[in-house]
Amino acid sequence: MKNLFVVCALALLTPATHADDIGSVSTKFKLIGPNDKIAIEVFDDPQIAGAACYLSRARTGGVSGAIGMAEDTSDASIACRQVGPINLPENVRNAGLDGQEVFKQRTSLVFKSLQVVRFYDAKRNVLVYLSYSDRVIEGSPKNSISVVPIMPWPKSSSSKAERITVK
């Protein structure tokens, strides 16, 4: 019982990695509280400038979802892209197949989280991102991967990056 208390306390004290919300769509109507949704979020790899990952994941609505007591399903998808020049730090090159945690977010009050880990495949010069859900007692085999080939990044001729504007 003492160990369970320690695990719960650590889970509540662990700060969630920040991801920016892009948008969401409702998947199930709830009479009271927010609807169940599929949410799209983006986060930058904290150790590799120039790499960003987009996650789509289920969010449970209703009253329990509104107050943070619901457990989200393990359904998630990931797509990572090179969004700028990438210079691999030495610790990433040496990590190889060990996998380094780059994102973690709770998907239930205490026991469940969505994680993203990064691997470096030196032979192919790519970053591999794996998203999966875990639980203190039992994990889930549901997972998704995305591969980012490390490519030379063109230098901009002007000081401001050009962006496409939607009208």
N, CA and C atoms as an extended XYZ file, in Angstrom:
501
Properties=species:S:1:pos:R:3:atomname:S:1:resname:S:1:resid:I:1 pbc="F F F"
N         0.831       -1.191        0.000 N   MET     1
C         0.000        0.000        0.000 CA  MET     1
C         0.877        1.256        0.000 C   MET     1
N         1.977        1.190        0.712 N   LYS     2
C         2.890        2.312        0.783 CA  LYS     2
C         3.484        2.616       -0.597 C   LYS     2
N         3.847        1.556       -1.352 N   ASN     3
C         4.398        1.731       -2.700 CA  ASN     3
C         3.378        2.357       -3.640 C   ASN     3
N         2.112        1.963       -3.497 N   LEU     4
C         1.053        2.529       -4.330 CA  LEU     4
C         0.923        4.028       -4.076 C   LEU     4
N         1.030        4.432       -2.819 N   PHE     5
C         0.961        5.855       -2.477 CA  PHE     5
C         2.123        6.624       -3.114 C   PHE     5
N         3.322        6.058       -3.065 N   VAL     6
C         4.508        6.712       -3.644 CA  VAL     6
C         4.346        6.864       -5.155 C   VAL     6
N         3.862        5.804       -5.827 N   VAL     7
C         3.653        5.872       -7.277 CA  VAL     7
C         2.625        6.945       -7.620 C   VAL     7
N         1.536        6.995       -6.877 N   CYS     8
C         0.496        8.009       -7.120 CA  CYS     8
C         1.038        9.421       -6.898 C   CYS     8
N         1.790        9.616       -5.844 N   ALA     9
C         2.350       10.942       -5.560 CA  ALA     9
C         3.308       11.379       -6.650 C   ALA     9
N         4.178       10.468       -7.102 N   LEU    10
C         5.125       10.813       -8.165 CA  LEU    10
C         4.410       11.129       -9.466 C   LEU    10
N         3.358       10.376       -9.769 N   ALA    11
C         2.619       10.621      -11.007 CA  ALA    11
C         1.957       11.993      -10.986 C   ALA    11
N         1.453       12.405       -9.837 N   LEU    12
C         0.799       13.714       -9.747 CA  LEU    12
C         1.808       14.859       -9.764 C   LEU    12
N         3.028       14.611       -9.289 N   LEU    13
C         4.035       15.663       -9.235 CA  LEU    13
C         4.826       15.799      -10.534 C   LEU    13
N         4.794       14.781      -11.407 N   THR    14
C         5.547       14.827      -12.657 CA  THR    14
C         4.912       15.848      -13.588 C   THR    14
N         5.658       16.867      -14.028 N   PRO    15
C         5.068       17.867      -14.909 CA  PRO    15
C         4.814       17.277      -16.299 C   PRO    15
N         3.700       17.670      -16.893 N   ALA    16
C         3.376       17.211      -18.238 CA  ALA    16
C         4.187       18.001      -19.252 C   ALA    16
N         4.656       17.319      -20.289 N   THR    17
C         5.360       17.990      -21.365 CA  THR    17
C         4.354       18.848      -22.117 C   THR    17
N         4.774       20.022      -22.515 N   HIS    18
C         3.856       20.939      -23.167 CA  HIS    18
C         3.715       20.628      -24.650 C   HIS    18
N         2.474       20.559      -25.089 N   ALA    19
C         2.167       20.435      -26.513 CA  ALA    19
C         1.145       21.515      -26.843 C   ALA    19
N         1.254       22.085      -28.025 N   ASP    20
C         0.299       23.103      -28.462 CA  ASP    20
C        -0.899       22.424      -29.111 C   ASP    20
N        -2.097       22.874      -28.757 N   ASP    21
C        -3.311       22.353      -29.376 CA  ASP    21
C        -3.461       22.942      -30.770 C   ASP    21
N        -3.718       22.076      -31.753 N   ILE    22
C        -3.960       22.509      -33.125 CA  ILE    22
C        -5.457       22.578      -33.393 C   ILE    22
N        -6.204       21.569      -32.939 N   GLY    23
C        -7.646       21.529      -33.139 CA  GLY    23
C        -8.187       20.180      -32.719 C   GLY    23
N        -9.495       20.007      -32.869 N   SER    24
C       -10.123       18.742      -32.499 CA  SER    24
C       -11.437       18.573      -33.244 C   SER    24
N       -11.905       17.340      -33.285 N   VAL    25
C       -13.217       17.019      -33.848 CA  VAL    25
C       -13.959       16.157      -32.839 C   VAL    25
N       -15.260       16.354      -32.742 N   SER    26
C       -16.076       15.555      -31.833 CA  SER    26
C       -16.355       14.193      -32.453 C   SER    26
N       -16.322       13.165      -31.626 N   THR    27
C       -16.599       11.812      -32.107 CA  THR    27
C       -17.822       11.195      -31.443 C   THR    27
N       -18.218       11.734      -30.294 N   LYS    28
C       -19.366       11.178      -29.587 CA  LYS    28
C       -20.015       12.282      -28.770 C   LYS    28
N       -21.320       12.449      -28.955 N   PHE    29
C       -22.064       13.471      -28.240 CA  PHE    29
C       -22.242       13.067      -26.780 C   PHE    29
N       -22.052       14.014      -25.900 N   LYS    30
C       -22.296       13.823      -24.464 CA  LYS    30
C       -23.338       14.851      -24.041 C   LYS    30
N       -24.394       14.399      -23.376 N   LEU    31
C       -25.464       15.287      -22.946 CA  LEU    31
C       -24.956       16.296      -21.918 C   LEU    31
N       -24.117       15.814      -20.995 N   ILE    32
C       -23.557       16.701      -19.968 CA  ILE    32
C       -22.040       16.680      -20.100 C   ILE    32
N       -21.445       17.845      -20.178 N   GLY    33
C       -19.994       17.952      -20.302 CA  GLY    33
C       -19.564       17.953      -21.760 C   GLY    33
N       -18.258       18.081      -21.996 N   PRO    34
C       -17.762       18.127      -23.377 CA  PRO    34
C       -17.914       16.773      -24.077 C   PRO    34
N       -17.980       16.809      -25.404 N   ASN    35
C       -18.062       15.592      -26.206 CA  ASN    35
C       -16.727       14.853      -26.182 C   ASN    35
N       -16.766       13.546      -26.488 N   ASP    36
C       -15.524       12.815      -26.743 CA  ASP    36
C       -14.922       13.393      -28.008 C   ASP    36
N       -13.586       13.452      -28.097 N   LYS    37
C       -12.938       14.105      -29.228 CA  LYS    37
C       -11.701       13.360      -29.689 C   LYS    37
N       -11.283       13.688      -30.888 N   ILE    38
C        -9.939       13.390      -31.345 CA  ILE    38
C        -9.247       14.741      -31.405 C   ILE    38
N        -8.173       14.878      -30.632 N   ALA    39
C        -7.449       16.145      -30.551 CA  ALA    39
C        -6.141       16.036      -31.305 C   ALA    39
N        -5.737       17.134      -31.934 N   ILE    40
C        -4.448       17.206      -32.626 CA  ILE    40
C        -3.578       18.198      -31.866 C   ILE    40
N        -2.374       17.730      -31.513 N   GLU    41
C        -1.418       18.555      -30.782 CA  GLU    41
C        -0.074       18.483      -31.485 C   GLU    41
N         0.772       19.470      -31.242 N   VAL    42
C         2.127       19.467      -31.803 CA  VAL    42
C         3.111       19.823      -30.701 C   VAL    42
N         4.272       19.184      -30.736 N   PHE    43
C         5.349       19.548      -29.821 CA  PHE    43
C         6.662       19.498      -30.581 C   PHE    43
N         7.586       20.356      -30.180 N   ASP    44
C         8.934       20.357      -30.738 CA  ASP    44
C         9.779       19.393      -29.917 C   ASP    44
N        10.640       18.647      -30.588 N   ASP    45
C        11.561       17.758      -29.876 CA  ASP    45
C        12.433       18.647      -28.991 C   ASP    45
N        12.446       18.417      -27.678 N   PRO    46
C        13.180       19.319      -26.788 CA  PRO    46
C        14.700       19.278      -26.960 C   PRO    46
N        15.248       18.216      -27.556 N   GLN    47
C        16.693       18.106      -27.715 CA  GLN    47
C        17.161       18.333      -29.146 C   GLN    47
N        16.242       18.279      -30.097 N   ILE    48
C        16.640       18.402      -31.502 CA  ILE    48
C        15.861       19.533      -32.161 C   ILE    48
N        16.500       20.689      -32.254 N   ALA    49
C        15.875       21.811      -32.948 CA  ALA    49
C        15.692       21.413      -34.404 C   ALA    49
N        14.536       21.734      -34.958 N   GLY    50
C        14.270       21.407      -36.350 CA  GLY    50
C        13.404       20.178      -36.524 C   GLY    50
N        13.002       19.525      -35.437 N   ALA    51
C        12.119       18.359      -35.510 CA  ALA    51
C        10.866       18.640      -34.681 C   ALA    51
N         9.704       18.385      -35.276 N   ALA    52
C         8.428       18.583      -34.592 CA  ALA    52
C         7.543       17.367      -34.838 C   ALA    52
N         6.707       17.039      -33.859 N   CYS    53
C         5.813       15.887      -33.971 CA  CYS    53
C         4.376       16.318      -33.727 C   CYS    53
N         3.503       15.795      -34.564 N   TYR    54
C         2.068       16.018      -34.447 CA  TYR    54
C         1.431       14.743      -33.930 C   TYR    54
N         0.625       14.870      -32.884 N   LEU    55
C        -0.076       13.732      -32.297 CA  LEU    55
C        -1.566       13.914      -32.474 C   LEU    55
N        -2.257       12.851      -32.851 N   SER    56
C        -3.709       12.847      -32.752 CA  SER    56
C        -4.033       11.792      -31.709 C   SER    56
N        -4.931       12.138      -30.790 N   ARG    57
C        -5.250       11.198      -29.720 CA  ARG    57
C        -6.675       11.396      -29.243 C   ARG    57
N        -7.203       10.341      -28.644 N   ALA    58
C        -8.561       10.380      -28.130 CA  ALA    58
C        -8.596       11.135      -26.807 C   ALA    58
N        -9.646       11.921      -26.634 N   ARG    59
C        -9.894       12.590      -25.352 CA  ARG    59
C       -11.321       12.271      -24.936 C   ARG    59
N       -11.460       11.724      -23.743 N   THR    60
C       -12.766       11.355      -23.224 CA  THR    60
C       -13.467       12.584      -22.669 C   THR    60
N       -14.732       12.743      -23.022 N   GLY    61
C       -15.520       13.892      -22.567 CA  GLY    61
C       -16.385       13.552      -21.368 C   GLY    61
N       -17.560       14.156      -21.351 N   GLY    62
C       -18.484       13.960      -20.240 CA  GLY    62
C       -18.032       14.714      -19.008 C   GLY    62
N       -18.724       14.481      -17.922 N   VAL    63
C       -18.408       15.161      -16.668 CA  VAL    63
C       -17.034       14.735      -16.171 C   VAL    63
N       -16.738       13.430      -16.228 N   SER    64
C       -15.445       12.951      -15.729 CA  SER    64
C       -14.288       13.496      -16.569 C   SER    64
N       -14.506       13.644      -17.872 N   GLY    65
C       -13.474       14.226      -18.730 CA  GLY    65
C       -13.270       15.699      -18.445 C   GLY    65
N       -14.346       16.407      -18.139 N   ALA    66
C       -14.260       17.840      -17.866 CA  ALA    66
C       -13.475       18.145      -16.598 C   ALA    66
N       -13.541       17.250      -15.616 N   ILE    67
C       -12.838       17.510      -14.358 CA  ILE    67
C       -11.523       16.738      -14.261 C   ILE    67
N       -11.139       16.071      -15.347 N   GLY    68
C        -9.847       15.392      -15.377 CA  GLY    68
C        -9.816       14.026      -14.717 C   GLY    68
N       -10.970       13.401      -14.544 N   MET    69
C       -11.030       12.095      -13.885 CA  MET    69
C       -11.180       10.937      -14.880 C   MET    69
N       -11.437       11.228      -16.153 N   ALA    70
C       -11.659       10.167      -17.141 CA  ALA    70
C       -10.339        9.575      -17.607 C   ALA    70
N       -10.397        8.336      -18.067 N   GLU    71
C        -9.219        7.691      -18.653 CA  GLU    71
C        -9.404        7.671      -20.160 C   GLU    71
N        -8.481        8.311      -20.885 N   ASP    72
C        -8.535        8.303      -22.338 CA  ASP    72
C        -8.129        6.940      -22.871 C   ASP    72
N        -8.642        6.580      -24.043 N   THR    73
C        -8.254        5.311      -24.651 CA  THR    73
C        -6.803        5.398      -25.115 C   THR    73
N        -6.247        4.274      -25.498 N   SER    74
C        -4.844        4.216      -25.923 CA  SER    74
C        -4.659        4.551      -27.399 C   SER    74
N        -5.708        4.970      -28.073 N   ASP    75
C        -5.628        5.276      -29.497 CA  ASP    75
C        -4.889        6.590      -29.727 C   ASP    75
N        -3.801        6.523      -30.499 N   ALA    76
C        -3.034        7.720      -30.829 CA  ALA    76
C        -2.261        7.464      -32.113 C   ALA    76
N        -1.948        8.539      -32.815 N   SER    77
C        -1.165        8.460      -34.041 CA  SER    77
C        -0.143        9.586      -34.005 C   SER    77
N         0.983        9.381      -34.676 N   ILE    78
C         2.043       10.386      -34.664 CA  ILE    78
C         2.582       10.595      -36.074 C   ILE    78
N         2.920       11.837      -36.383 N   ALA    79
C         3.603       12.196      -37.635 CA  ALA    79
C         4.629       13.262      -37.291 C   ALA    79
N         5.899       12.945      -37.510 N   CYS    80
C         6.978       13.874      -37.194 CA  CYS    80
C         7.624       14.348      -38.487 C   CYS    80
N         8.104       15.590      -38.491 N   ARG    81
C         8.690       16.180      -39.686 CA  ARG    81
C         9.884       17.045      -39.320 C   ARG    81
N        10.763       17.203      -40.299 N   GLN    82
C        11.852       18.158      -40.167 CA  GLN    82
C        11.275       19.518      -40.531 C   GLN    82
N        11.392       20.473      -39.618 N   VAL    83
C        10.827       21.806      -39.835 CA  VAL    83
C        11.908       22.883      -39.843 C   VAL    83
N        13.151       22.463      -39.800 N   GLY    84
C        14.286       23.384      -39.813 CA  GLY    84
C        15.565       22.578      -39.874 C   GLY    84
N        16.706       23.261      -39.845 N   PRO    85
C        17.980       22.528      -39.882 CA  PRO    85
C        18.144       21.661      -38.638 C   PRO    85
N        18.676       20.455      -38.822 N   ILE    86
C        18.893       19.532      -37.714 CA  ILE    86
C        20.391       19.259      -37.573 C   ILE    86
N        20.904       19.530      -36.388 N   ASN    87
C        22.273       19.167      -36.007 CA  ASN    87
C        22.144       18.258      -34.790 C   ASN    87
N        22.468       16.983      -34.971 N   LEU    88
C        22.286       16.029      -33.884 CA  LEU    88
C        23.288       16.238      -32.763 C   LEU    88
N        22.803       16.393      -31.538 N   PRO    89
C        23.708       16.449      -30.391 CA  PRO    89
C        24.390       15.085      -30.206 C   PRO    89
N        25.546       15.083      -29.590 N   GLU    90
C        26.313       13.846      -29.397 CA  GLU    90
C        25.529       12.814      -28.594 C   GLU    90
N        24.763       13.257      -27.584 N   ASN    91
C        24.023       12.297      -26.756 CA  ASN    91
C        22.954       11.556      -27.561 C   ASN    91
N        22.414       12.173      -28.608 N   VAL    92
C        21.430       11.503      -29.467 CA  VAL    92
C        22.132       10.486      -30.359 C   VAL    92
N        23.262       10.868      -30.921 N   ARG    93
C        24.025        9.934      -31.765 CA  ARG    93
C        24.426        8.694      -30.984 C   ARG    93
N        24.798        8.876      -29.727 N   ASN    94
C        25.249        7.751      -28.909 CA  ASN    94
C        24.102        6.920      -28.350 C   ASN    94
N        22.888        7.482      -28.293 N   ALA    95
C        21.758        6.754      -27.710 CA  ALA    95
C        21.349        5.582      -28.593 C   ALA    95
N        21.426        5.768      -29.915 N   GLY    96
C        21.116        4.683      -30.849 CA  GLY    96
C        19.767        4.068      -30.602 C   GLY    96
N        19.754        2.792      -30.298 N   LEU    97
C        18.516        2.044      -30.151 CA  LEU    97
C        17.929        2.086      -28.742 C   LEU    97
N        18.544        2.826      -27.832 N   ASP    98
C        18.041        2.863      -26.467 CA  ASP    98
C        16.695        3.561      -26.362 C   ASP    98
N        16.461        4.554      -27.163 N   GLY    99
C        15.212        5.314      -27.094 CA  GLY    99
C        15.270        6.348      -25.991 C   GLY    99
N        15.021        7.582      -26.352 N   GLN   100
C        15.006        8.671      -25.378 CA  GLN   100
C        13.612        9.261      -25.333 C   GLN   100
N        13.080        9.431      -24.135 N   GLU   101
C        11.755       10.011      -23.976 CA  GLU   101
C        11.792       11.479      -24.396 C   GLU   101
N        10.886       11.867      -25.284 N   VAL   102
C        10.820       13.259      -25.723 CA  VAL   102
C         9.482       13.898      -25.381 C   VAL   102
N         8.492       13.080      -24.997 N   PHE   103
C         7.167       13.618      -24.682 CA  PHE   103
C         6.457       12.634      -23.772 C   PHE   103
N         5.765       13.159      -22.771 N   LYS   104
C         4.944       12.318      -21.902 CA  LYS   104
C         3.777       13.143      -21.410 C   LYS   104
N         2.588       12.569      -21.510 N   GLN   105
C         1.390       13.277      -21.072 CA  GLN   105
C         0.455       12.287      -20.392 C   GLN   105
N        -0.074       12.654      -19.242 N   ARG   106
C        -1.018       11.778      -18.541 CA  ARG   106
C        -2.305       11.658      -19.343 C   ARG   106
N        -2.855       10.445      -19.392 N   THR   107
C        -4.136       10.226      -20.072 CA  THR   107
C        -5.172        9.654      -19.113 C   THR   107
N        -4.837        9.621      -17.837 N   SER   108
C        -5.781        9.315      -16.768 CA  SER   108
C        -5.295       10.064      -15.546 C   SER   108
N        -6.071       10.019      -14.497 N   LEU   109
C        -5.721       10.784      -13.300 CA  LEU   109
C        -4.355       10.391      -12.750 C   LEU   109
N        -4.037        9.086      -12.731 N   VAL   110
C        -2.803        8.663      -12.095 CA  VAL   110
C        -2.006        7.656      -12.914 C   VAL   110
N        -2.619        6.600      -13.390 N   PHE   111
C        -1.884        5.414      -13.812 CA  PHE   111
C        -1.522        5.310      -15.289 C   PHE   111
N        -2.038        6.130      -16.158 N   LYS   112
C        -1.853        5.933      -17.590 CA  LYS   112
C        -1.261        7.176      -18.236 C   LYS   112
N        -0.367        6.944      -19.214 N   SER   113
C         0.214        8.088      -19.922 CA  SER   113
C         0.476        7.733      -21.378 C   SER   113
N         0.557        8.772      -22.198 N   LEU   114
C         0.949        8.657      -23.598 CA  LEU   114
C         2.396        9.129      -23.662 C   LEU   114
N         3.261        8.313      -24.269 N   GLN   115
C         4.679        8.656      -24.334 CA  GLN   115
C         5.165        8.632      -25.776 C   GLN   115
N         6.158        9.446      -26.038 N   VAL   116
C         6.866        9.420      -27.321 CA  VAL   116
C         8.344        9.271      -27.009 C   VAL   116
N         8.976        8.271      -27.625 N   VAL   117
C        10.411        8.071      -27.477 CA  VAL   117
C        11.068        8.176      -28.853 C   VAL   117
N        12.331        8.603      -28.841 N   ARG   118
C        13.065        8.816      -30.091 CA  ARG   118
C        14.224        7.842      -30.174 C   ARG   118
N        14.435        7.304      -31.378 N   PHE   119
C        15.577        6.452      -31.680 CA  PHE   119
C        16.336        7.098      -32.835 C   PHE   119
N        17.617        6.851      -32.920 N   TYR   120
C        18.409        7.336      -34.041 CA  TYR   120
C        18.950        6.132      -34.806 C   TYR   120
N        18.639        6.056      -36.083 N   ASP   121
C        19.138        5.005      -36.963 CA  ASP   121
C        20.292        5.608      -37.765 C   ASP   121
N        21.521        5.384      -37.293 N   ALA   122
C        22.702        5.998      -37.909 CA  ALA   122
C        22.935        5.498      -39.329 C   ALA   122
N        22.642        4.233      -39.574 N   LYS   123
C        22.877        3.663      -40.897 CA  LYS   123
C        22.066        4.391      -41.971 C   LYS   123
N        20.851        4.778      -41.630 N   ARG   124
C        19.970        5.448      -42.594 CA  ARG   124
C        19.862        6.954      -42.350 C   ARG   124
N        20.515        7.443      -41.302 N   ASN   125
C        20.515        8.853      -40.926 CA  ASN   125
C        19.086        9.390      -40.760 C   ASN   125
N        18.301        8.674      -39.937 N   VAL   126
C        16.922        9.072      -39.677 CA  VAL   126
C        16.647        9.044      -38.183 C   VAL   126
N        15.693        9.850      -37.779 N   LEU   127
C        15.151        9.814      -36.432 CA  LEU   127
C        13.845        9.039      -36.492 C   LEU   127
N        13.642        8.128      -35.558 N   VAL   128
C        12.418        7.333      -35.500 CA  VAL   128
C        11.713        7.681      -34.195 C   VAL   128
N        10.454        8.102      -34.297 N   TYR   129
C         9.656        8.452      -33.131 CA  TYR   129
C         8.569        7.396      -32.950 C   TYR   129
N         8.449        6.880      -31.735 N   LEU   130
C         7.463        5.859      -31.391 CA  LEU   130
C         6.531        6.434      -30.340 C   LEU   130
N         5.228        6.408      -30.615 N   SER   131
C         4.250        6.806      -29.601 CA  SER   131
C         3.555        5.546      -29.099 C   SER   131
N         3.329        5.500      -27.789 N   TYR   132
C         2.636        4.360      -27.187 CA  TYR   132
C         2.017        4.792      -25.869 C   TYR   132
N         1.094        3.977      -25.417 N   SER   133
C         0.428        4.238      -24.158 CA  SER   133
C         0.929        3.238      -23.134 C   SER   133
N         1.145        3.693      -21.907 N   ASP   134
C         1.539        2.757      -20.864 CA  ASP   134
C         0.692        2.972      -19.626 C   ASP   134
N         0.713        1.988      -18.799 N   ARG   135
C        -0.052        2.002      -17.566 CA  ARG   135
C         0.818        1.356      -16.500 C   ARG   135
N         0.687        1.767      -15.250 N   VAL   136
C         1.521        1.236      -14.183 CA  VAL   136
C         1.377       -0.286      -14.096 C   VAL   136
N         0.174       -0.799      -14.202 N   ILE   137
C        -0.061       -2.236      -14.057 CA  ILE   137
C         0.146       -2.966      -15.385 C   ILE   137
N        -0.498       -2.496      -16.444 N   GLU   138
C        -0.368       -3.144      -17.749 CA  GLU   138
C        -0.368       -2.080      -18.840 C   GLU   138
N         0.443       -2.284      -19.847 N   GLY   139
C         0.524       -1.340      -20.955 CA  GLY   139
C        -0.438       -1.717      -22.063 C   GLY   139
N        -0.306       -1.068      -23.180 N   SER   140
C        -1.133       -1.352      -24.339 CA  SER   140
C        -0.224       -1.585      -25.529 C   SER   140
N        -0.569       -2.544      -26.387 N   PRO   141
C         0.246       -2.765      -27.581 CA  PRO   141
C        -0.025       -1.742      -28.685 C   PRO   141
N        -0.986       -0.850      -28.481 N   LYS   142
C        -1.293        0.146      -29.507 CA  LYS   142
C        -0.134        1.135      -29.596 C   LYS   142
N         0.348        1.368      -30.819 N   ASN   143
C         1.495        2.250      -31.000 CA  ASN   143
C         1.475        2.810      -32.409 C   ASN   143
N         2.330        3.779      -32.638 N   SER   144
C         2.463        4.401      -33.945 CA  SER   144
C         3.895        4.907      -34.074 C   SER   144
N         4.450        4.864      -35.305 N   ILE   145
C         5.800        5.395      -35.505 CA  ILE   145
C         5.807        6.406      -36.638 C   ILE   145
N         6.827        7.235      -36.605 N   SER   146
C         7.073        8.196      -37.674 CA  SER   146
C         8.580        8.317      -37.836 C   SER   146
N         9.025        8.451      -39.074 N   VAL   147
C        10.453        8.520      -39.374 CA  VAL   147
C        10.763        9.872      -40.013 C   VAL   147
N        11.819       10.524      -39.522 N   VAL   148
C        12.247       11.821      -40.047 CA  VAL   148
C        13.632       11.660      -40.659 C   VAL   148
N        13.733       11.664      -42.003 N   PRO   149
C        15.066       11.652      -42.614 CA  PRO   149
C        15.741       13.004      -42.370 C   PRO   149
N        16.998       12.983      -41.970 N   ILE   150
C        17.714       14.225      -41.706 CA  ILE   150
C        18.303       14.708      -43.029 C   ILE   150
N        17.773       15.814      -43.513 N   MET   151
C        18.140       16.341      -44.822 CA  MET   151
C        18.817       17.704      -44.667 C   MET   151
N        19.648       18.089      -45.648 N   PRO   152
C        20.198       19.449      -45.626 CA  PRO   152
C        19.048       20.450      -45.703 C   PRO   152
N        19.172       21.528      -44.978 N   TRP   153
C        18.106       22.532      -44.950 CA  TRP   153
C        18.536       23.732      -45.774 C   TRP   153
N        17.708       24.155      -46.735 N   PRO   154
C        18.103       25.303      -47.574 CA  PRO   154
C        18.201       26.574      -46.746 C   PRO   154
N        19.186       27.376      -47.079 N   LYS   155
C        19.342       28.662      -46.401 CA  LYS   155
C        18.438       29.672      -47.084 C   LYS   155
N        17.771       30.466      -46.291 N   SER   156
C        16.853       31.467      -46.813 CA  SER   156
C        17.650       32.659      -47.337 C   SER   156
N        17.236       33.190      -48.480 N   SER   157
C        17.929       34.344      -49.057 CA  SER   157
C        17.543       35.639      -48.351 C   SER   157
N        16.392       35.624      -47.685 N   SER   158
C        15.975       36.818      -46.942 CA  SER   158
C        15.982       36.501      -45.460 C   SER   158
N        15.927       37.526      -44.638 N   SER   159
C        15.980       37.317      -43.204 CA  SER   159
C        14.644       36.807      -42.665 C   SER   159
N        13.541       37.019      -43.379 N   LYS   160
C        12.242       36.561      -42.932 CA  LYS   160
C        11.861       35.305      -43.729 C   LYS   160
N        11.380       34.318      -43.027 N   ALA   161
C        10.913       33.107      -43.698 CA  ALA   161
C         9.590       33.398      -44.395 C   ALA   161
N         9.454       32.899      -45.596 N   GLU   162
C         8.214       33.100      -46.330 CA  GLU   162
C         7.181       32.086      -45.860 C   GLU   162
N         5.982       32.538      -45.664 N   ARG   163
C         4.896       31.656      -45.236 CA  ARG   163
C         3.714       31.844      -46.168 C   ARG   163
N         3.009       30.775      -46.375 N   ILE   164
C         1.801       30.835      -47.178 CA  ILE   164
C         0.677       31.300      -46.278 C   ILE   164
N        -0.075       32.291      -46.711 N   THR   165
C        -1.205       32.755      -45.925 CA  THR   165
C        -2.492       32.262      -46.535 C   THR   165
N        -3.400       31.855      -45.692 N   VAL   166
C        -4.702       31.363      -46.140 CA  VAL   166
C        -5.696       32.507      -46.017 C   VAL   166
N        -6.408       32.730      -47.107 N   LYS   167
C        -7.399       33.823      -47.092 CA  LYS   167
C        -8.791       33.269      -46.989 C   LYS   167
